[in-house]
């Protein structure tokens, strides 16, 4: 087991280096440059040129890349051009918001998706099955920003059920311990903060959950159906094992394999969805910050954030593989 | 998780749903409180971007200025709701004949938020601090407006920085600071009204004296005082209570010892909502009480729904530039004139711009001194345009025409629609138009470097002086327009350096005539940008320079 993990971790190194090169080259190819974002429209060409040279943007690409890599390895992701604060600090400031949002979305997707997919499979051909399959198709096809929009217009504006923007109501007094609003509220006993934060998570959480939810429903359903056909399930049933035991030990455990992989990958993709969802709901997380950074050509923020997120994604993959190997011993043996 | 029966997740879901419902009820109750009869209810205003620093000196960013104008005051300012320069912290002021010595008469009994009193020494301490800044502060990134207005520093650490135009600030008596500069420029007195030069208290200056900007270009770490509320004190109607960077929220609190009319709101919150539609929806949903940069298309629906959408006076200009080096034909005055006659600008104003827009006859709005009633005008006359093109031997003219694909600006709502009207007009007189689009971030560099023969661009003024418009473009060779006219450049420098107001205004009028004879581009329109407020707010006087004083606003 340990060997397997070590091998998988070592495999990460070329992936991450390749990633950093891709990212660096891609950012270089983006139009415009920070000298336009940093200085007002009427700045002179000379002011722009001197800024470029002092930012090191006139050095050869390889030199720029190597110094970029060296700084990353030292844990220095640079400073945001727009705000003047270290990129890592900006990330950590905004991460808790996105984390809470991603967790809510994943909780919604998993708690609804798994049972729904399972039930749809067990009751194949019933109304419930059709509703689950049809609904998930709609979920996959609907663009996240569109769904976010509809949710907002109907549930926030028309019905006034949920707040339409922000992470906490303006002016709410709270004790900021860790940046995680819900956790902090629970720790300090500020129930109004907990409730307010949860209310603000509902709509963006639902919007962000739509695609993972749909995928989980379909994958669980397909996977359970497949497993139900397996001989060992029939054998277990025939042996007279308790239905619940068959369900959990034989059906669910085996059916979960592809679903766990999907959940892992979907968790990573939540960050991408967050860019749109957070923008629509003015939710101050890393997604909306990346959106502004793109507008402002804030290179250090873009490189830093994307690098961190991509690394997280790669590590989630690693965890998926490890959990896969726990569920299925055959993977380890390979 | 895997060993749990499927019922457990269902139970969890039920719990989550009920929790959400409780949350809903609560969220609802907080919002109902936004009704406004209660003056302690915070007023929430959404801007398009977050603020970048608590010290406006360190930035050139308009969103930061929106915050800082409520907290720090400048020696001079623009009249409420207008563009005339009036007294700010200085009740009145005079300049020496050659425009190099500026004497300010401060208001009496003005107090800083930390209890310090405003006097001449305090003002001079601010100017001397700026002049003596070193290290990272000298990057044009961190002192852009100081360098634009006052040139360099006491000791420039980089040869690119121009020589300082600032000589000294002396306290003539307790309430009379005298600022001396090396030479007059028409940036003054407007420069003294720039938000970057908000006056801070002596105690603040003492507390921040040792704080440096560390790091190097592109990698600066701003000093702590500019990032954490608690140190900076100004004289404005609001104090800055908190800057919650997690929430992108700045909390301003009414300053009860303010020298003028106290603010109408006890608490004001500034929050960032970058997305235009999200701002409108947040207002409609009652989560905020006002926002800026309303899309022209949203004005009418918002008004119909009962929101207040006051329109600012026009202080901007949209033009179609001719880049004379990018296409030979454009170097010919007759061709430029022909194209001007070909464009039906009134149609653009009538069909695309928000109500209140007008056709521009010259390169700045008529609200500015120096606007000339006598400029040569170019009426819409397609036949004449065709004739002129034939005279110039350009019947088969082909021109690339650029417009931005992804933005609207206060002076340029719906660039694509404007482009469509103009290119149809040009095609009608026989010009072949090749459309080119770029994203905004790419558009500015490309048009600035002269890659587009024809393109749309514009400008919103910083302060009330014609130079802020025409000087920006025509005070020397500019790759945006790509022409050299030494007579014009010299006349511009002479006008800008003339400290006599009357003479300078006359010179600007003459310059406007001259520019419209040369026709480096076609001024198209000036359009009024809008700002929106909830029904229960008495809005502040809206400013053509987008310098609203929110202390004037209150709950109805």
Short mmCIF file of C-alpha atoms in Angstrom, two decimals, chain A residues 31-33 36 38-43 45-48 50-51 54-55 71 76-86 89-90 93-94 97 107-108 110-112 114-115 118-119 149 152-153 156-157 159-172 174 176 179 181 192 195-196 198-200 202 244 247-249 252-253 256 260 279-282 284 288-289 291-292 294-295 297 300 327, chain B residues 1-7 9-10 12-13 19-28 30-31 42 44 46 49-53 60 139-141 144-145 147-148 160 216-222 226-227 242-249 251 269 271-275 277-288 406-407 409 411 439-442 444-446 448-449 458-459 462 468 472 479-480:
data_model
loop_
_atom_site.label_atom_id
_atom_site.label_comp_id
_atom_site.label_asym_id
_atom_site.label_seq_id
_atom_site.Cartn_x
_atom_site.Cartn_y
_atom_site.Cartn_z
CA UNK A 31 -3.48 39.76 -24.86
CA UNK A 32 -2.68 43.02 -23.15
CA UNK A 33 -0.27 43.24 -20.29
CA UNK A 36 -2.07 48.51 -19.20
CA UNK A 38 -1.65 49.05 -13.74
CA UNK A 39 -1.43 52.49 -15.23
CA UNK A 40 -4.34 54.74 -16.13
CA UNK A 41 -5.42 55.00 -19.77
CA UNK A 42 -3.51 58.22 -20.32
CA UNK A 43 -0.11 56.96 -19.13
CA UNK A 45 4.41 54.93 -23.66
CA UNK A 46 7.55 55.65 -21.69
CA UNK A 47 5.81 55.05 -18.36
CA UNK A 48 4.50 51.76 -19.71
CA UNK A 50 9.66 51.48 -17.82
CA UNK A 51 7.07 49.50 -15.89
CA UNK A 54 10.99 46.87 -14.01
CA UNK A 55 8.50 43.99 -13.92
CA UNK A 71 10.03 31.74 -6.49
CA UNK A 76 6.61 32.94 -2.98
CA UNK A 77 3.74 33.30 -5.41
CA UNK A 78 4.35 36.99 -5.90
CA UNK A 79 2.18 39.97 -5.14
CA UNK A 80 -1.13 40.87 -6.66
CA UNK A 81 -0.72 43.76 -9.03
CA UNK A 82 -4.22 45.02 -8.31
CA UNK A 83 -4.20 44.90 -4.54
CA UNK A 84 -0.51 44.91 -3.64
CA UNK A 85 -0.95 41.98 -1.25
CA UNK A 86 0.88 38.64 -1.50
CA UNK A 89 -2.46 35.77 1.33
CA UNK A 90 -5.14 36.73 -1.19
CA UNK A 93 -8.30 35.13 2.48
CA UNK A 94 -10.74 33.96 -0.15
CA UNK A 97 -15.56 31.18 1.18
CA UNK A 107 -22.97 17.83 0.12
CA UNK A 108 -26.05 18.63 -1.92
CA UNK A 110 -23.80 13.56 -2.82
CA UNK A 111 -26.66 13.47 -0.32
CA UNK A 112 -29.21 13.87 -3.07
CA UNK A 114 -26.37 8.87 -4.32
CA UNK A 115 -29.76 7.89 -2.90
CA UNK A 118 -29.62 4.12 -6.18
CA UNK A 119 -33.41 4.37 -5.97
CA UNK A 149 -29.45 33.25 -12.92
CA UNK A 152 -31.56 34.05 -8.34
CA UNK A 153 -34.38 35.69 -10.25
CA UNK A 156 -34.13 35.60 -4.45
CA UNK A 157 -35.76 38.41 -6.37
CA UNK A 159 -39.94 35.24 -3.88
CA UNK A 160 -37.36 36.87 -1.63
CA UNK A 161 -36.60 33.50 -0.03
CA UNK A 162 -32.83 33.75 -0.14
CA UNK A 163 -30.29 36.55 -0.37
CA UNK A 164 -29.22 37.26 -3.94
CA UNK A 165 -25.64 38.25 -3.28
CA UNK A 166 -22.65 38.12 -0.93
CA UNK A 167 -21.48 35.60 1.59
CA UNK A 168 -22.82 37.31 4.69
CA UNK A 169 -25.37 40.08 5.07
CA UNK A 170 -23.75 43.51 4.99
CA UNK A 171 -22.96 44.89 8.40
CA UNK A 172 -23.39 41.60 10.23
CA UNK A 174 -19.03 38.45 13.43
CA UNK A 176 -13.44 36.22 12.35
CA UNK A 179 -12.28 32.88 7.78
CA UNK A 181 -17.95 31.80 8.48
CA UNK A 192 -27.11 34.48 13.54
CA UNK A 195 -27.77 30.91 9.81
CA UNK A 196 -26.92 33.94 7.68
CA UNK A 198 -25.98 29.07 5.39
CA UNK A 199 -28.74 31.14 3.81
CA UNK A 200 -26.15 32.75 1.56
CA UNK A 202 -28.12 27.85 -0.57
CA UNK A 244 -29.53 -4.59 3.77
CA UNK A 247 -27.26 -3.76 -0.55
CA UNK A 248 -24.43 -2.24 1.43
CA UNK A 249 -21.73 -4.87 1.30
CA UNK A 252 -23.14 -0.30 -2.92
CA UNK A 253 -19.52 -1.10 -2.23
CA UNK A 256 -19.26 2.99 -5.63
CA UNK A 260 -15.96 7.76 -6.12
CA UNK A 279 -19.59 36.12 -10.11
CA UNK A 280 -23.34 35.77 -10.48
CA UNK A 281 -23.91 35.80 -6.72
CA UNK A 282 -21.18 38.37 -5.92
CA UNK A 284 -16.36 36.87 -2.50
CA UNK A 288 -14.88 35.90 -8.35
CA UNK A 289 -11.34 37.03 -7.55
CA UNK A 291 -12.73 36.72 -12.64
CA UNK A 292 -11.57 40.21 -11.60
CA UNK A 294 -8.63 38.18 -15.57
CA UNK A 295 -10.25 41.52 -16.27
CA UNK A 297 -4.59 41.13 -16.27
CA UNK A 300 0.66 36.97 -10.47
CA UNK A 327 -12.19 -0.11 -2.12
CA UNK B 1 -20.21 6.96 4.26
CA UNK B 2 -20.22 3.82 2.21
CA UNK B 3 -21.45 1.63 5.00
CA UNK B 4 -24.34 3.87 5.82
CA UNK B 5 -27.70 2.88 4.53
CA UNK B 6 -29.13 5.23 1.93
CA UNK B 7 -31.65 6.43 4.50
CA UNK B 9 -28.16 10.67 3.53
CA UNK B 10 -31.87 11.29 3.18
CA UNK B 12 -29.09 14.51 6.35
CA UNK B 13 -30.76 16.12 3.39
CA UNK B 19 -31.75 24.40 8.35
CA UNK B 20 -31.87 26.24 5.06
CA UNK B 21 -35.49 27.13 5.63
CA UNK B 22 -34.69 28.56 9.05
CA UNK B 23 -31.85 30.47 7.43
CA UNK B 24 -34.24 31.77 4.83
CA UNK B 25 -36.61 33.14 7.38
CA UNK B 26 -33.74 34.91 9.04
CA UNK B 27 -32.32 36.30 5.83
CA UNK B 28 -35.76 37.62 5.05
CA UNK B 30 -32.72 41.13 8.02
CA UNK B 31 -33.68 42.41 4.62
CA UNK B 42 -26.52 50.66 7.27
CA UNK B 44 -25.13 49.49 1.40
CA UNK B 46 -22.19 48.35 -4.47
CA UNK B 49 -14.57 46.78 -7.88
CA UNK B 50 -12.98 46.47 -4.47
CA UNK B 51 -10.83 49.16 -2.98
CA UNK B 52 -7.12 48.55 -3.09
CA UNK B 53 -5.76 50.58 -0.19
CA UNK B 60 -5.00 55.75 -9.21
CA UNK B 139 7.21 53.65 -8.26
CA UNK B 140 4.70 55.24 -10.61
CA UNK B 141 2.48 52.40 -9.55
CA UNK B 144 0.88 57.88 -10.02
CA UNK B 145 -0.98 61.14 -9.42
CA UNK B 147 4.11 62.18 -10.42
CA UNK B 148 1.49 63.37 -12.91
CA UNK B 160 12.99 57.89 -15.37
CA UNK B 216 10.34 45.40 -5.81
CA UNK B 217 8.41 46.55 -8.86
CA UNK B 218 5.46 44.29 -9.53
CA UNK B 219 6.03 42.60 -6.21
CA UNK B 220 5.37 45.35 -3.69
CA UNK B 221 3.90 44.79 -0.31
CA UNK B 222 1.93 47.83 0.70
CA UNK B 226 -2.92 51.09 4.19
CA UNK B 227 -4.38 47.63 4.70
CA UNK B 242 -13.28 48.36 9.15
CA UNK B 243 -12.07 46.91 5.92
CA UNK B 244 -13.10 43.28 5.77
CA UNK B 245 -11.12 41.90 2.88
CA UNK B 246 -12.80 38.49 3.16
CA UNK B 247 -16.11 40.11 2.33
CA UNK B 248 -14.79 42.95 0.18
CA UNK B 249 -16.59 45.28 2.54
CA UNK B 251 -17.52 50.01 6.80
CA UNK B 269 -21.02 49.97 3.66
CA UNK B 271 -19.16 46.35 -1.25
CA UNK B 272 -17.81 45.13 -4.55
CA UNK B 273 -20.00 43.43 -7.17
CA UNK B 274 -17.94 43.24 -10.36
CA UNK B 275 -20.75 41.87 -12.51
CA UNK B 277 -26.18 42.28 -13.91
CA UNK B 278 -25.44 41.00 -10.42
CA UNK B 279 -25.40 44.61 -9.18
CA UNK B 280 -28.80 45.32 -10.67
CA UNK B 281 -30.26 42.11 -9.25
CA UNK B 282 -28.84 42.79 -5.80
CA UNK B 283 -30.62 46.16 -5.83
CA UNK B 284 -33.85 44.59 -7.06
CA UNK B 285 -33.64 41.91 -4.40
CA UNK B 286 -33.09 44.52 -1.68
CA UNK B 287 -29.61 43.31 -0.72
CA UNK B 288 -28.08 46.70 -1.52
CA UNK B 406 -16.28 42.94 -24.36
CA UNK B 407 -16.90 46.22 -22.54
CA UNK B 409 -17.71 52.40 -20.91
CA UNK B 411 -18.90 57.26 -22.69
CA UNK B 439 -10.97 42.42 -26.02
CA UNK B 440 -10.62 45.57 -23.95
CA UNK B 441 -7.30 44.57 -22.41
CA UNK B 442 -5.91 44.06 -25.88
CA UNK B 444 -6.12 49.73 -25.45
CA UNK B 445 -2.55 48.62 -26.22
CA UNK B 446 -3.33 48.14 -29.90
CA UNK B 448 -2.50 53.24 -28.29
CA UNK B 449 0.30 51.93 -30.41
CA UNK B 458 -13.22 58.08 -25.28
CA UNK B 459 -12.43 59.64 -21.94
CA UNK B 462 -10.51 63.81 -13.84
CA UNK B 468 -7.42 67.15 -18.99
CA UNK B 472 -4.10 64.33 -23.04
CA UNK B 479 0.93 57.24 -31.49
CA UNK B 480 -2.82 56.94 -30.96
#
